[in-house]
mmCIF file of C-alpha atoms and ligand atoms in Angstrom:
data_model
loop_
_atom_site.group_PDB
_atom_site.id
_atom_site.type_symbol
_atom_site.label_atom_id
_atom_site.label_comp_id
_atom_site.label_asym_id
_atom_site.label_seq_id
_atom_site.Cartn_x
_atom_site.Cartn_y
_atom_site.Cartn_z
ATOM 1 C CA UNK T 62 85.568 71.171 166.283
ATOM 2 C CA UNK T 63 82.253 73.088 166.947
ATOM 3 C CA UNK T 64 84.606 75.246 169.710
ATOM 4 C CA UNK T 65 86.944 76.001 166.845
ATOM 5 C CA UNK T 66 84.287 76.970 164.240
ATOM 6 C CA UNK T 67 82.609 79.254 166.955
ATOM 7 C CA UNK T 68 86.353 80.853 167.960
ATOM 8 C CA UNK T 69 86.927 81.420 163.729
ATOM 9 C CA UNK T 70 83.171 82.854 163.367
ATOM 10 C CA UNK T 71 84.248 85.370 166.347
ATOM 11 C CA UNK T 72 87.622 87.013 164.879
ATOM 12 C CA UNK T 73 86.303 86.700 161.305
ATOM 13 C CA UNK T 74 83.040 88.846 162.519
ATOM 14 C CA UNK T 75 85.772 91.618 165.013
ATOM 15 C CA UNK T 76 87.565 91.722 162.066
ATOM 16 C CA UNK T 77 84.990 92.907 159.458
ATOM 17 C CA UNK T 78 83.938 94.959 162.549
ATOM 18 C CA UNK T 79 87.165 96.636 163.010
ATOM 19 C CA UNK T 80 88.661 96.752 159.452
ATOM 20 C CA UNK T 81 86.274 96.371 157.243
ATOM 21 C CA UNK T 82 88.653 95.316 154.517
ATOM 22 C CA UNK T 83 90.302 98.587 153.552
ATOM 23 C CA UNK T 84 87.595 100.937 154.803
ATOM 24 C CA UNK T 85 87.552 102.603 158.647
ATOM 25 C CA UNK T 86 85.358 102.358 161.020
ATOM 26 C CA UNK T 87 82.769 104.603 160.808
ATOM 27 C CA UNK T 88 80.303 106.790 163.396
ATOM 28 C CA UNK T 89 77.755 108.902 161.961
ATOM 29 C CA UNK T 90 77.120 112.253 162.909
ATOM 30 C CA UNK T 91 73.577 113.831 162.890
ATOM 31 C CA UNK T 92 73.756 118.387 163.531
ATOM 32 C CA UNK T 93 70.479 120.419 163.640
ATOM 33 C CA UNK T 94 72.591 123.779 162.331
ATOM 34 C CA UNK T 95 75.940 125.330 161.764
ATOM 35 C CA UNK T 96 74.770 128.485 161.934
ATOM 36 C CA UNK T 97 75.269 128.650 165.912
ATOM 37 C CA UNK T 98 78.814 128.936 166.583
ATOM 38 C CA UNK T 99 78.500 126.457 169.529
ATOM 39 C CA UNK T 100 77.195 123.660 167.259
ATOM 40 C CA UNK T 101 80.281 124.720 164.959
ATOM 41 C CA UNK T 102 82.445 123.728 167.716
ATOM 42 C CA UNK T 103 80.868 120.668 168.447
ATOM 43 C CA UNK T 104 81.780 119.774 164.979
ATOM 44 C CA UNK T 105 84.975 120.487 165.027
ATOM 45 C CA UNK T 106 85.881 118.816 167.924
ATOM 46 C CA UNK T 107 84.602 115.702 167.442
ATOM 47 C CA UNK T 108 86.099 115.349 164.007
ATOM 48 C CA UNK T 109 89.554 116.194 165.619
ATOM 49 C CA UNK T 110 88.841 113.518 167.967
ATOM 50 C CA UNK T 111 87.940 111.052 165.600
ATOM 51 C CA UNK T 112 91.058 111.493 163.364
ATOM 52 C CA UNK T 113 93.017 111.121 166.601
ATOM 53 C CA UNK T 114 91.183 107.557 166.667
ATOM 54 C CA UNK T 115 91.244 106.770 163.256
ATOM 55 C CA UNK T 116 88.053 106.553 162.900
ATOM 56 C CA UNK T 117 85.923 107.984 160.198
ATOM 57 C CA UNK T 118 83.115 110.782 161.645
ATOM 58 C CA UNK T 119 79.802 111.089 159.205
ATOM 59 C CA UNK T 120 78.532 114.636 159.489
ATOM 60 C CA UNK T 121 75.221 115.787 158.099
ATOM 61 C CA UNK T 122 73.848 118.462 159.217
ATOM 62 C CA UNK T 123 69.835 119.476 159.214
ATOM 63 C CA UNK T 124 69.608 123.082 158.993
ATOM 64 C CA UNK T 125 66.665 123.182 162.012
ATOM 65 C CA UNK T 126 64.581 120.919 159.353
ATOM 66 C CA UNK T 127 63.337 117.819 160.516
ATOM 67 C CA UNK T 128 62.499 115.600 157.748
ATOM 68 C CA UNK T 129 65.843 116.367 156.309
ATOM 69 C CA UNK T 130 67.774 114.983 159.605
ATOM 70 C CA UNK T 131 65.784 111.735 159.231
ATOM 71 C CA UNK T 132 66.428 110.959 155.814
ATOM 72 C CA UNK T 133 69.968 112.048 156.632
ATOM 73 C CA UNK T 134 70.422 109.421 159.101
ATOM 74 C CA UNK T 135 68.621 106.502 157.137
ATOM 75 C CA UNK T 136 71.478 107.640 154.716
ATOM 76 C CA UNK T 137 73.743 107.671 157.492
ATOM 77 C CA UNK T 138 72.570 103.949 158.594
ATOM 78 C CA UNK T 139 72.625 102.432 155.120
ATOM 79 C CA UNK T 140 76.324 103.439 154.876
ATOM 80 C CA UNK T 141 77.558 101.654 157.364
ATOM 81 C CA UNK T 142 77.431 103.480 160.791
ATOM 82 C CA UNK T 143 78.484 101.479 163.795
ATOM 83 C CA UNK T 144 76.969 103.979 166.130
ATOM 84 C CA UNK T 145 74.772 107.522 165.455
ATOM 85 C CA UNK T 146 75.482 110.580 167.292
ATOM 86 C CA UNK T 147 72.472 112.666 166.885
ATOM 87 C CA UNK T 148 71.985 116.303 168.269
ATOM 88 C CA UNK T 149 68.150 115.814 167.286
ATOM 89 C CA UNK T 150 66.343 119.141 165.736
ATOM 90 C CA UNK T 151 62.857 118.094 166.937
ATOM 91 C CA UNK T 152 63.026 116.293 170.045
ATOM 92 C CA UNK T 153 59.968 114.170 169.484
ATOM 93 C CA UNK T 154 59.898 113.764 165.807
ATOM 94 C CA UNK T 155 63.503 112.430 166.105
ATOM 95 C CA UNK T 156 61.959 109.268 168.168
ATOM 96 C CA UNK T 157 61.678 107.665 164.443
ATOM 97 C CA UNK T 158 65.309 108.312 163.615
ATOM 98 C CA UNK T 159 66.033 105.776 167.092
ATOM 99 C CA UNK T 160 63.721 103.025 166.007
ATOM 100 C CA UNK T 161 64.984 103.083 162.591
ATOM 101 C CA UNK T 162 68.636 102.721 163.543
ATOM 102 C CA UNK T 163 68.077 100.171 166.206
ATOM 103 C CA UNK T 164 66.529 97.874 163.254
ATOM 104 C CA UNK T 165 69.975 97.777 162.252
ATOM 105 C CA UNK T 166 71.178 97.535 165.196
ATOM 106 C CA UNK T 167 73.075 100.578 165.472
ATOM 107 C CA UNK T 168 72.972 102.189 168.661
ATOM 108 C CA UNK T 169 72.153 106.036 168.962
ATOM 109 C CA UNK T 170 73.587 108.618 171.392
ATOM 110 C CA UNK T 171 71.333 111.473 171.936
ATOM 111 C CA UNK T 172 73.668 114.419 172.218
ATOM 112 C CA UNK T 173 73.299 117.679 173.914
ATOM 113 C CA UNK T 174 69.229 117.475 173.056
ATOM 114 C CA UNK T 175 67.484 114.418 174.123
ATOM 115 C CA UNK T 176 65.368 112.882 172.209
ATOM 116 C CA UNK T 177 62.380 111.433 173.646
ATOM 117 C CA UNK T 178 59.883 109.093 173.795
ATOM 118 C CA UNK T 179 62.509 106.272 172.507
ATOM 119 C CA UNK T 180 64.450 103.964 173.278
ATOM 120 C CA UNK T 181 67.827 105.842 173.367
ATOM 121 C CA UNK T 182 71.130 103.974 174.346
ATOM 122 C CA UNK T 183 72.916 106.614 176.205
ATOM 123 C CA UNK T 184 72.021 111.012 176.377
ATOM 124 C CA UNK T 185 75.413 113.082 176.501
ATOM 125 C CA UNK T 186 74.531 116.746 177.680
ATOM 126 C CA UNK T 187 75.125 119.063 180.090
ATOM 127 C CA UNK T 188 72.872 119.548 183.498
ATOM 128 C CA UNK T 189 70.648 121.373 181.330
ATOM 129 C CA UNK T 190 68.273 122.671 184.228
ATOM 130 C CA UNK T 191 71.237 123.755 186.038
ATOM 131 C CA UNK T 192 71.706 125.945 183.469
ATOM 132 C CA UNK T 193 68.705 127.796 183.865
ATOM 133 C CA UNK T 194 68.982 127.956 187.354
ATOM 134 C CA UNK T 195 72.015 129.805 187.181
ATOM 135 C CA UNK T 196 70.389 132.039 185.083
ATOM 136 C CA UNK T 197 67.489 132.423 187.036
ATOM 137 C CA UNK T 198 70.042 132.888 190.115
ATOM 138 C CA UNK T 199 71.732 135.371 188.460
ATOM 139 C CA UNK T 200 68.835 137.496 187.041
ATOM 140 C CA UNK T 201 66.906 137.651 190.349
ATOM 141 C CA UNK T 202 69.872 138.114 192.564
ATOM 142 C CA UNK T 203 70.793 141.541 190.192
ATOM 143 C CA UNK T 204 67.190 142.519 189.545
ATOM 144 C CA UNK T 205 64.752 141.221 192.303
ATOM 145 C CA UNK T 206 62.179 143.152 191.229
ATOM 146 C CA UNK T 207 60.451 144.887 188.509
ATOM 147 C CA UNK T 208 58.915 143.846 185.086
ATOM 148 C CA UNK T 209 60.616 140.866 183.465
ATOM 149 C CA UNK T 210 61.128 139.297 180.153
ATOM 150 C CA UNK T 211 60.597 135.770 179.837
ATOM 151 C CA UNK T 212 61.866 134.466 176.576
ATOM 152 C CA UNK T 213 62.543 130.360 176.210
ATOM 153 C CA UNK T 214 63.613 128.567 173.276
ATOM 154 C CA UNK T 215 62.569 126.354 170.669
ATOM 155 C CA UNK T 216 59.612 124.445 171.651
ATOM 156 C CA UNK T 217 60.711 121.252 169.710
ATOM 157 C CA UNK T 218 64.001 121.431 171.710
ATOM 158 C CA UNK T 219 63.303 119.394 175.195
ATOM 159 C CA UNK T 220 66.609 121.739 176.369
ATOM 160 C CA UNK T 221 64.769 125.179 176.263
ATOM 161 C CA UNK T 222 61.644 123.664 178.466
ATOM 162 C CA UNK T 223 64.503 122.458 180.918
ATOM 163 C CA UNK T 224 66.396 125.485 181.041
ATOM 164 C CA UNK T 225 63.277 127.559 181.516
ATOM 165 C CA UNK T 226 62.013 125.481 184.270
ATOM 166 C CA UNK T 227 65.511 125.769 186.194
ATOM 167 C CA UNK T 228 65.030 129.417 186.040
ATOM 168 C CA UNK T 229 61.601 129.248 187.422
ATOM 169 C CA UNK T 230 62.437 127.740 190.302
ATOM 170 C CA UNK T 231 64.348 131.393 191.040
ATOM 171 C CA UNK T 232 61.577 133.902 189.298
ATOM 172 C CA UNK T 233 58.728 132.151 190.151
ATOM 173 C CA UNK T 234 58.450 133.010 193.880
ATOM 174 C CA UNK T 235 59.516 136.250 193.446
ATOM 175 C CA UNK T 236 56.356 136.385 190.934
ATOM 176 C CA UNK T 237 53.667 135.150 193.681
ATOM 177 C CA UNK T 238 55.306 137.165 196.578
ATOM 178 C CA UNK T 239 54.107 140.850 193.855
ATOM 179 C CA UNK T 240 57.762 141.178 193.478
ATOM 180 C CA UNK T 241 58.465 140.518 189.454
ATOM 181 C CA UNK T 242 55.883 141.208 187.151
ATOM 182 C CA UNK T 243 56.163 139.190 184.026
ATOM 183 C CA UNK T 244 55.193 141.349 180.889
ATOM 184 C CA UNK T 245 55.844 138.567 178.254
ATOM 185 C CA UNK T 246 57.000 134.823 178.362
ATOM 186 C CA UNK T 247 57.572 133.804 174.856
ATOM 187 C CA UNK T 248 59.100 130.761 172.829
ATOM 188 C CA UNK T 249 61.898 131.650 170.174
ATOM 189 C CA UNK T 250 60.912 129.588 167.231
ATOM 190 C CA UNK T 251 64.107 127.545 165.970
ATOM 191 C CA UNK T 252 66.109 129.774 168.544
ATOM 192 C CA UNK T 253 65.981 132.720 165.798
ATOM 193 C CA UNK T 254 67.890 135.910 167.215
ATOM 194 C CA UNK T 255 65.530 137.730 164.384
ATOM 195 C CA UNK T 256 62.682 135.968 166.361
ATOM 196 C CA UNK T 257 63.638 137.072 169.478
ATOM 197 C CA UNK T 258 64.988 140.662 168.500
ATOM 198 C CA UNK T 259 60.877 140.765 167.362
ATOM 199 C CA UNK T 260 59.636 139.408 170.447
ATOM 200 C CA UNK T 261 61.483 142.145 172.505
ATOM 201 C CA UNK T 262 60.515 144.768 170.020
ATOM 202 C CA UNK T 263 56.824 144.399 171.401
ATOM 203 C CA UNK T 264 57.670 143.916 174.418
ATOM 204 C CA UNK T 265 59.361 147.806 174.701
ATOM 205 C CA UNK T 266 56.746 149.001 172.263
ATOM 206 C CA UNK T 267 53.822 147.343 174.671
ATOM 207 C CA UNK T 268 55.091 148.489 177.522
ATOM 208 C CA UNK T 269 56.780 152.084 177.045
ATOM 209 C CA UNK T 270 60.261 150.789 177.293
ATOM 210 C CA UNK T 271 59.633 149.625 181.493
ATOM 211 C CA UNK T 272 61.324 146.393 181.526
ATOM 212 C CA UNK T 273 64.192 145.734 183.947
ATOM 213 C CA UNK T 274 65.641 142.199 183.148
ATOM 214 C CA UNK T 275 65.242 140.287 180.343
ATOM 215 C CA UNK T 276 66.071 136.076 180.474
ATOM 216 C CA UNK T 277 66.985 135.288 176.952
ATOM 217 C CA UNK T 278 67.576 131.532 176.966
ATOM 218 C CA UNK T 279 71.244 131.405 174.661
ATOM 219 C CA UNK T 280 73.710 134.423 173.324
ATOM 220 C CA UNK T 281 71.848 134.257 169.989
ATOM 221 C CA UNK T 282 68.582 134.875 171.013
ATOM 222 C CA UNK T 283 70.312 137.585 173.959
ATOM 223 C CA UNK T 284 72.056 139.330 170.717
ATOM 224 C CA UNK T 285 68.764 139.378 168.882
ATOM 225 C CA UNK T 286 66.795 140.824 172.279
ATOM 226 C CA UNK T 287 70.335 143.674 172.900
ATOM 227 C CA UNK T 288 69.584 145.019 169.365
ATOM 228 C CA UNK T 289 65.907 145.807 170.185
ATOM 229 C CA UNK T 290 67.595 147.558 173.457
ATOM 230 C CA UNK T 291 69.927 149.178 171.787
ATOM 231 C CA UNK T 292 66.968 150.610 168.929
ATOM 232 C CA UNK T 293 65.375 152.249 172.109
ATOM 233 C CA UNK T 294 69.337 153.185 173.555
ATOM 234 C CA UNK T 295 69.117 150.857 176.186
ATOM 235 C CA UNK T 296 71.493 148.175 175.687
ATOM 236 C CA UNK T 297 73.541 147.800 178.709
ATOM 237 C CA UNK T 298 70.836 149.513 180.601
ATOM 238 C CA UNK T 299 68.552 146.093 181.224
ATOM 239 C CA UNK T 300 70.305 142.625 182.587
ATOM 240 C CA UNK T 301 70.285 140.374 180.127
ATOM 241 C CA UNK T 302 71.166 136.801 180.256
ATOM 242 C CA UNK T 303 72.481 133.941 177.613
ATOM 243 C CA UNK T 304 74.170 130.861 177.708
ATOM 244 C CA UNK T 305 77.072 129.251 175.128
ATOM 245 C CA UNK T 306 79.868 131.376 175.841
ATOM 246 C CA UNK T 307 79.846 132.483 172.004
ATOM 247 C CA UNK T 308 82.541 134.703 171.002
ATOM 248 C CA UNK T 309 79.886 137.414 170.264
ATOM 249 C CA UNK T 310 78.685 137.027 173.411
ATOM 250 C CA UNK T 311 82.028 137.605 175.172
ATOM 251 C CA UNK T 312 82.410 140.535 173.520
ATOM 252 C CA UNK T 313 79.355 141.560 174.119
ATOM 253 C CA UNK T 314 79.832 140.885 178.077
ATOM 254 C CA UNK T 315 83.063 142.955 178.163
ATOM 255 C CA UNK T 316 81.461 146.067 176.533
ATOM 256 C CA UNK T 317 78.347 145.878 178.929
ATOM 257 C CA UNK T 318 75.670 144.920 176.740
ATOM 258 C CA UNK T 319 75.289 141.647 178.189
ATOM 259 C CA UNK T 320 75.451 140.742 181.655
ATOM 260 C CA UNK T 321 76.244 137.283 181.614
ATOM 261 C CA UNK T 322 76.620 133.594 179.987
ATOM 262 C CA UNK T 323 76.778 129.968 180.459
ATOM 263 C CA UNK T 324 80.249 128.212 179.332
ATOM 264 C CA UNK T 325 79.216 124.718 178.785
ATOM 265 C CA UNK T 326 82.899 123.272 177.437
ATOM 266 C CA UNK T 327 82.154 121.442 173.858
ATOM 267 C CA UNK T 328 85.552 120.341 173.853
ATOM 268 C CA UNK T 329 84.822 117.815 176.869
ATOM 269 C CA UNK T 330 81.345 117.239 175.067
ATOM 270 C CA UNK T 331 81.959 116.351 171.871
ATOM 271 C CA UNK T 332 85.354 114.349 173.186
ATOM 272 C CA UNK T 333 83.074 112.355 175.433
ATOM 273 C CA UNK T 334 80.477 111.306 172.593
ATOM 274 C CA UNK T 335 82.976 109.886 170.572
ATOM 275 C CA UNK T 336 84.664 108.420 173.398
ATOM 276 C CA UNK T 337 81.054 106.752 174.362
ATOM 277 C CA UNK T 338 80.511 105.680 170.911
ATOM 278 C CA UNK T 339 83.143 103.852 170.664
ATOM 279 C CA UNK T 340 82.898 101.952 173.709
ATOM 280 C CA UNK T 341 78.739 101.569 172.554
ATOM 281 C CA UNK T 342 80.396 100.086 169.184
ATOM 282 C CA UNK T 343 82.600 97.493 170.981
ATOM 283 C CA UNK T 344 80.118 96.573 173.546
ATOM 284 C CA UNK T 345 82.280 97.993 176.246
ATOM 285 C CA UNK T 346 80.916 99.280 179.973
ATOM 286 C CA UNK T 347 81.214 102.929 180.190
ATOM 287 C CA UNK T 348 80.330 105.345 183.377
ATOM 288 C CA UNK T 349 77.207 107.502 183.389
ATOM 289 C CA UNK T 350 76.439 110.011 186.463
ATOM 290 C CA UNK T 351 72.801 109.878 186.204
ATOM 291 C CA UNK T 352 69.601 109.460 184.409
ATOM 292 C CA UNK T 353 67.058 111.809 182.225
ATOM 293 C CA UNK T 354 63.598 110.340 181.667
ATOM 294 C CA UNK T 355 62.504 110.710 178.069
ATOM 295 C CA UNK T 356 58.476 110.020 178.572
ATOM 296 C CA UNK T 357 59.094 106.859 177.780
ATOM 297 C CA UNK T 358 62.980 105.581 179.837
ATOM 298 C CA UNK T 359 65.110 106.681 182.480
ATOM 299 C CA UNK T 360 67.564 107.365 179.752
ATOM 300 C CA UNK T 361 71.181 106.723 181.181
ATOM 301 C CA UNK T 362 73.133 109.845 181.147
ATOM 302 C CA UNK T 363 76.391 111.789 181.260
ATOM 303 C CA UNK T 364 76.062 115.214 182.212
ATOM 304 C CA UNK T 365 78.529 117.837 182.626
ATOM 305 C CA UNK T 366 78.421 121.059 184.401
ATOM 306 C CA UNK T 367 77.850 124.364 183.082
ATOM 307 C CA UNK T 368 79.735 127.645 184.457
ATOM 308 C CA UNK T 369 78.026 131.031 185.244
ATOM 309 C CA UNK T 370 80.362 133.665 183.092
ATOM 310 C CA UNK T 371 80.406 137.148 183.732
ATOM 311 C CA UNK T 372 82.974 140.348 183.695
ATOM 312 C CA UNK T 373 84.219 139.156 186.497
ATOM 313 C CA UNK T 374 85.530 135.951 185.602
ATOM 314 C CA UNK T 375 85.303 136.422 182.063
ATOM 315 C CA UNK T 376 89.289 136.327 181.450
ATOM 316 C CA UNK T 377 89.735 133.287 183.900
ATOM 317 C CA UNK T 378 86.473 131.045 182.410
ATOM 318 C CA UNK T 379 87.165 131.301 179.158
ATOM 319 C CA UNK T 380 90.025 132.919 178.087
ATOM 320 C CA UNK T 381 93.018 131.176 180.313
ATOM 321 C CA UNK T 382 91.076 128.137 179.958
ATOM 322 C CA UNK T 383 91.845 128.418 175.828
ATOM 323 C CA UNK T 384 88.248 128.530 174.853
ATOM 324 C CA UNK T 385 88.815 131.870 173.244
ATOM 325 C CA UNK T 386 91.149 134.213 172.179
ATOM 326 C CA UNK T 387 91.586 137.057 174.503
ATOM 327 C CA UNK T 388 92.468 139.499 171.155
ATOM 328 C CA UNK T 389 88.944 138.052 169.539
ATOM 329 C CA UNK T 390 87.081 138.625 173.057
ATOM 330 C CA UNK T 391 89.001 142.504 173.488
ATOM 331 C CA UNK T 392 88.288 143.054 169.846
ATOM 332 C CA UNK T 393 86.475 147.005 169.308
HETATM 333 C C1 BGC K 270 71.631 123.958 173.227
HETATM 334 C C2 BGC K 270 72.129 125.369 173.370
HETATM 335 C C3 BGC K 270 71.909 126.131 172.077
HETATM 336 C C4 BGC K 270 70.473 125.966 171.583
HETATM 337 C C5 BGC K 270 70.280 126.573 170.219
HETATM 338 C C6 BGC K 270 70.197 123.967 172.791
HETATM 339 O O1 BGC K 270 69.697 122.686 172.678
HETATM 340 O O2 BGC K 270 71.786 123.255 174.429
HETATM 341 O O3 BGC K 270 73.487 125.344 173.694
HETATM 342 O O4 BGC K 270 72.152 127.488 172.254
HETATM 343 O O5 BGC K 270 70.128 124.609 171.529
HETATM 344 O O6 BGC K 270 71.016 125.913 169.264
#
């Protein structure tokens, strides 16, 4: 008898799990910004995948403003979530957000940022310091000496002190052997391309215009940093990098304003997290290919790898692969 009451306790709890009565099942989804077309995509595809699942996809997004994403996600928690997705805006701050959704037993997925300090369930990213090694590879290899720009980005995003430290590991010697001079190494604030177009500004102004490479960490901040070039008629005259394979950066590429960028595929990314939330949901084993240590865990991880994207492969990376639109990258 006790067997049977345990067996009817099980499939009456999977079935409020899975149905809910009427409503779906329901994942919550946590953006910093929309105003990035990367994190646009992101979006997009997720919500494509979830309707493919029948499953209903929660999206607030934070606008770069932290309080805002927490209160979000407590929102997010007390409707219901069976799993958060959360693309944190402040990568410390966001530790709350964890502890507050684990009290409900919801488990979190820290996606494309990490958060840290916390105990998150599973980080779905890229090789993020891969990313700025092939930026660092790139810059160097072009420009192996001279006097460099070293912008990063946001300081509250663990991403822009990984990237920057994968493109150390290329600049750096080249620093202590006299070979690159560094003539400013700056943070970007929220990733602002106004930021960054400032931060360049006084870099030419400070330095008569000699600068031969600039490392801008993503296309926004690269477009911000090509418009100070261009105010001084040198766009397309200093290497520049970026990373996000933004249509604006395309473009940019094929006109010669920017000299490369870093495709890192949202479609597999955001197809993945829901994918992973799912299986997080049902208690089901998934694969991971490594581990990212938060300060506090090794956080288990799934990262994917980035691709270096210049003129030379520009037509192969992205546009044969579908990611844009050859008219949209071609576009005068
Ligand atoms: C992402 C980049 C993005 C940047 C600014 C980073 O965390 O990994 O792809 O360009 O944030 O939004």
């Amino acid at each position: 008898m006790k067997k049977v009451l345990f067996l009817l306790t099980i499939l009456i709890a999977s079935l409020a799990f899975f149905s809910c009565g009427e409503e779906k099942f329901k994942i919550g989804l946590s953006l910093p910004t929309q105003r990035e077309e990367r994190w646009v995509r992101d979006k997009i595809k997720m919500l494509e995948v979830a309707k493919k699942l029948g499953v209903e996809l929660m999206v607030q997004v934070s606008d770069n403003d932290q309080g805002k994403q927490t209160s979000q996600c407590e929102n997010l928690i007390s409707q219901g979530v069976k799993v958060l997705i959360v693309a944190p805006h402040d990568a410390s701050a966001s530790s709350t957000i964890i502890e507050k959704a684990h009290k409900s037993k919801i488990p979190v997925i820290s996606y494309d940022r990490l958060i840290m300090n916390s105990n998150v369930d599973v980080y779905i990213s890229f090789d993020n310091v891969k990313v700025g090694e092939l930026q660092g590879e790139y810059l160097t290899k072009l420009v192996p000496k001279g006097n460099y720009v070293i912008l990063s980005g946001a300081p509250t995003d663990n991403n822009a002190t990984l990237f920057k430290e994968g493109a150390m590991k290329f600049i750096k010697p080249l620093v202590d052997k006299g070979d690159i001079r560094i003539v400013m190494e700056q943070a970007v604030i929220d990733w602002q391309p106004a930021n960054a177009q400032k931060l360049m500004e006084n870099a030419l102004t400070a330095n008569n215009n000699d600068i031969q490479a600039v490392l801008a960490p993503n296309d926004g901040t690269s477009g911000g940093c090509i418009q100070a070039l261009a105010g001084q008629k040198l766009s397309g005259k200093v290497p520049i990098t970026g990373q996000d394979a933004e249509l604006q950066g395309a473009q940019r590429i094929v006109q010669g304003t920017q000299t490369m960028t870093i495709l890192k595929d949202t479609r597999f990314l955001g197809e993945k997290a829901i994918e992973i939330a799912m299986k997080l949901a049902k208690g089901e084993k998934f694969d991971t290919n490594g581990t990212v240590n938060n300060g506090k865990i090794d956080v288990l991880s799934i990262l994917l790898t980035p691709i270096v994207v210049d003129k030379a492969n520009i037509d192969e990376v992205l546009i044969e692969s579908g990611y844009l639109n050859k008219e949209d990258v071609y576009k005068k």
